[in-house]
Amino acid sequence: MEVKLTPYEEEIEKELEKAQPVEDLEAWKEALKEAASRTLAEREKAVTLKFPSKEAKEEALRMLKERFGGDLEILS
């Protein structure tokens, strides 16, 4: 059975994959804390919205793209 990770867990996993291998458990714990901190910092810039319909979602995204242009990144 495959476990479905949350977006937060996926980001931490990606950060850990980038980390250098460590022999020391304390160093590993510190790397984990740093990865979590970076992920939380990125999440503070993101927002999740739920729309009543597909049309409402499309209209909201259109308006946001008009307002923020290339600065807006749509995650899903």
JSON list of C-alpha atoms in Angstrom, two decimals:
[
{"chain": "A", "resi": 1, "resn": "MET", "atom": "CA", "xyz": [0.00, 0.00, 0.00]},
{"chain": "A", "resi": 2, "resn": "GLU", "atom": "CA", "xyz": [1.40, 3.38, -1.02]},
{"chain": "A", "resi": 3, "resn": "VAL", "atom": "CA", "xyz": [1.32, 6.17, 1.54]},
{"chain": "A", "resi": 4, "resn": "LYS", "atom": "CA", "xyz": [0.12, 9.56, 0.27]},
{"chain": "A", "resi": 5, "resn": "LEU", "atom": "CA", "xyz": [2.25, 12.39, 1.64]},
{"chain": "A", "resi": 6, "resn": "THR", "atom": "CA", "xyz": [0.90, 15.86, 2.32]},
{"chain": "A", "resi": 7, "resn": "PRO", "atom": "CA", "xyz": [2.47, 18.71, 0.35]},
{"chain": "A", "resi": 8, "resn": "TYR", "atom": "CA", "xyz": [4.34, 19.69, 3.53]},
{"chain": "A", "resi": 9, "resn": "GLU", "atom": "CA", "xyz": [5.74, 16.17, 3.94]},
{"chain": "A", "resi": 10, "resn": "GLU", "atom": "CA", "xyz": [6.69, 16.07, 0.25]},
{"chain": "A", "resi": 11, "resn": "GLU", "atom": "CA", "xyz": [8.64, 19.32, 0.60]},
{"chain": "A", "resi": 12, "resn": "ILE", "atom": "CA", "xyz": [10.51, 18.03, 3.64]},
{"chain": "A", "resi": 13, "resn": "GLU", "atom": "CA", "xyz": [11.31, 14.80, 1.78]},
{"chain": "A", "resi": 14, "resn": "LYS", "atom": "CA", "xyz": [12.68, 16.82, -1.17]},
{"chain": "A", "resi": 15, "resn": "GLU", "atom": "CA", "xyz": [14.83, 18.92, 1.15]},
{"chain": "A", "resi": 16, "resn": "LEU", "atom": "CA", "xyz": [16.18, 15.81, 2.88]},
{"chain": "A", "resi": 17, "resn": "GLU", "atom": "CA", "xyz": [17.07, 14.27, -0.48]},
{"chain": "A", "resi": 18, "resn": "LYS", "atom": "CA", "xyz": [19.20, 17.36, -1.18]},
{"chain": "A", "resi": 19, "resn": "ALA", "atom": "CA", "xyz": [21.00, 17.04, 2.15]},
{"chain": "A", "resi": 20, "resn": "GLN", "atom": "CA", "xyz": [24.45, 15.53, 2.49]},
{"chain": "A", "resi": 21, "resn": "PRO", "atom": "CA", "xyz": [24.62, 12.07, 4.12]},
{"chain": "A", "resi": 22, "resn": "VAL", "atom": "CA", "xyz": [25.54, 12.16, 7.81]},
{"chain": "A", "resi": 23, "resn": "GLU", "atom": "CA", "xyz": [26.93, 9.58, 10.18]},
{"chain": "A", "resi": 24, "resn": "ASP", "atom": "CA", "xyz": [26.05, 11.49, 13.30]},
{"chain": "A", "resi": 25, "resn": "LEU", "atom": "CA", "xyz": [22.46, 11.35, 14.59]},
{"chain": "A", "resi": 26, "resn": "GLU", "atom": "CA", "xyz": [22.70, 14.86, 16.03]},
{"chain": "A", "resi": 27, "resn": "ALA", "atom": "CA", "xyz": [23.86, 16.22, 12.68]},
{"chain": "A", "resi": 28, "resn": "TRP", "atom": "CA", "xyz": [20.95, 14.43, 11.00]},
{"chain": "A", "resi": 29, "resn": "LYS", "atom": "CA", "xyz": [18.50, 15.95, 13.49]},
{"chain": "A", "resi": 30, "resn": "GLU", "atom": "CA", "xyz": [19.90, 19.40, 12.75]},
{"chain": "A", "resi": 31, "resn": "ALA", "atom": "CA", "xyz": [19.56, 18.81, 8.99]},
{"chain": "A", "resi": 32, "resn": "LEU", "atom": "CA", "xyz": [15.94, 17.76, 9.53]},
{"chain": "A", "resi": 33, "resn": "LYS", "atom": "CA", "xyz": [15.21, 20.92, 11.53]},
{"chain": "A", "resi": 34, "resn": "GLU", "atom": "CA", "xyz": [16.76, 23.09, 8.83]},
{"chain": "A", "resi": 35, "resn": "ALA", "atom": "CA", "xyz": [14.76, 21.35, 6.09]},
{"chain": "A", "resi": 36, "resn": "ALA", "atom": "CA", "xyz": [11.55, 21.83, 8.07]},
{"chain": "A", "resi": 37, "resn": "SER", "atom": "CA", "xyz": [12.36, 25.52, 8.65]},
{"chain": "A", "resi": 38, "resn": "ARG", "atom": "CA", "xyz": [12.96, 26.14, 4.93]},
{"chain": "A", "resi": 39, "resn": "THR", "atom": "CA", "xyz": [9.74, 24.34, 4.06]},
{"chain": "A", "resi": 40, "resn": "LEU", "atom": "CA", "xyz": [7.72, 26.33, 6.59]},
{"chain": "A", "resi": 41, "resn": "ALA", "atom": "CA", "xyz": [9.18, 29.57, 5.26]},
{"chain": "A", "resi": 42, "resn": "GLU", "atom": "CA", "xyz": [8.03, 28.65, 1.75]},
{"chain": "A", "resi": 43, "resn": "ARG", "atom": "CA", "xyz": [4.59, 27.59, 2.98]},
{"chain": "A", "resi": 44, "resn": "GLU", "atom": "CA", "xyz": [4.07, 30.97, 4.61]},
{"chain": "A", "resi": 45, "resn": "LYS", "atom": "CA", "xyz": [4.02, 32.42, 1.10]},
{"chain": "A", "resi": 46, "resn": "ALA", "atom": "CA", "xyz": [1.40, 29.93, -0.14]},
{"chain": "A", "resi": 47, "resn": "VAL", "atom": "CA", "xyz": [-2.34, 29.77, 0.31]},
{"chain": "A", "resi": 48, "resn": "THR", "atom": "CA", "xyz": [-4.87, 27.03, -0.37]},
{"chain": "A", "resi": 49, "resn": "LEU", "atom": "CA", "xyz": [-8.29, 28.07, -1.61]},
{"chain": "A", "resi": 50, "resn": "LYS", "atom": "CA", "xyz": [-11.48, 26.08, -2.08]},
{"chain": "A", "resi": 51, "resn": "PHE", "atom": "CA", "xyz": [-13.96, 27.35, -4.64]},
{"chain": "A", "resi": 52, "resn": "PRO", "atom": "CA", "xyz": [-17.67, 26.56, -4.96]},
{"chain": "A", "resi": 53, "resn": "SER", "atom": "CA", "xyz": [-17.26, 25.69, -8.64]},
{"chain": "A", "resi": 54, "resn": "LYS", "atom": "CA", "xyz": [-14.74, 25.18, -11.40]},
{"chain": "A", "resi": 55, "resn": "GLU", "atom": "CA", "xyz": [-15.92, 28.40, -13.00]},
{"chain": "A", "resi": 56, "resn": "ALA", "atom": "CA", "xyz": [-15.35, 30.39, -9.80]},
{"chain": "A", "resi": 57, "resn": "LYS", "atom": "CA", "xyz": [-11.85, 28.93, -9.55]},
{"chain": "A", "resi": 58, "resn": "GLU", "atom": "CA", "xyz": [-11.04, 29.83, -13.15]},
{"chain": "A", "resi": 59, "resn": "GLU", "atom": "CA", "xyz": [-12.33, 33.39, -12.67]},
{"chain": "A", "resi": 60, "resn": "ALA", "atom": "CA", "xyz": [-10.34, 33.87, -9.45]},
{"chain": "A", "resi": 61, "resn": "LEU", "atom": "CA", "xyz": [-7.16, 32.56, -11.09]},
{"chain": "A", "resi": 62, "resn": "ARG", "atom": "CA", "xyz": [-7.68, 34.84, -14.06]},
{"chain": "A", "resi": 63, "resn": "MET", "atom": "CA", "xyz": [-8.05, 37.85, -11.76]},
{"chain": "A", "resi": 64, "resn": "LEU", "atom": "CA", "xyz": [-4.97, 36.89, -9.73]},
{"chain": "A", "resi": 65, "resn": "LYS", "atom": "CA", "xyz": [-2.89, 36.40, -12.88]},
{"chain": "A", "resi": 66, "resn": "GLU", "atom": "CA", "xyz": [-3.98, 39.83, -14.13]},
{"chain": "A", "resi": 67, "resn": "ARG", "atom": "CA", "xyz": [-3.02, 41.41, -10.81]},
{"chain": "A", "resi": 68, "resn": "PHE", "atom": "CA", "xyz": [0.25, 39.58, -10.09]},
{"chain": "A", "resi": 69, "resn": "GLY", "atom": "CA", "xyz": [1.35, 38.40, -13.55]},
{"chain": "A", "resi": 70, "resn": "GLY", "atom": "CA", "xyz": [4.60, 36.43, -13.54]},
{"chain": "A", "resi": 71, "resn": "ASP", "atom": "CA", "xyz": [4.99, 36.80, -9.77]},
{"chain": "A", "resi": 72, "resn": "LEU", "atom": "CA", "xyz": [2.10, 34.38, -9.23]},
{"chain": "A", "resi": 73, "resn": "GLU", "atom": "CA", "xyz": [2.94, 30.68, -9.12]},
{"chain": "A", "resi": 74, "resn": "ILE", "atom": "CA", "xyz": [0.03, 28.24, -9.21]},
{"chain": "A", "resi": 75, "resn": "LEU", "atom": "CA", "xyz": [0.88, 25.02, -7.38]},
{"chain": "A", "resi": 76, "resn": "SER", "atom": "CA", "xyz": [-2.17, 22.95, -8.35]}
]
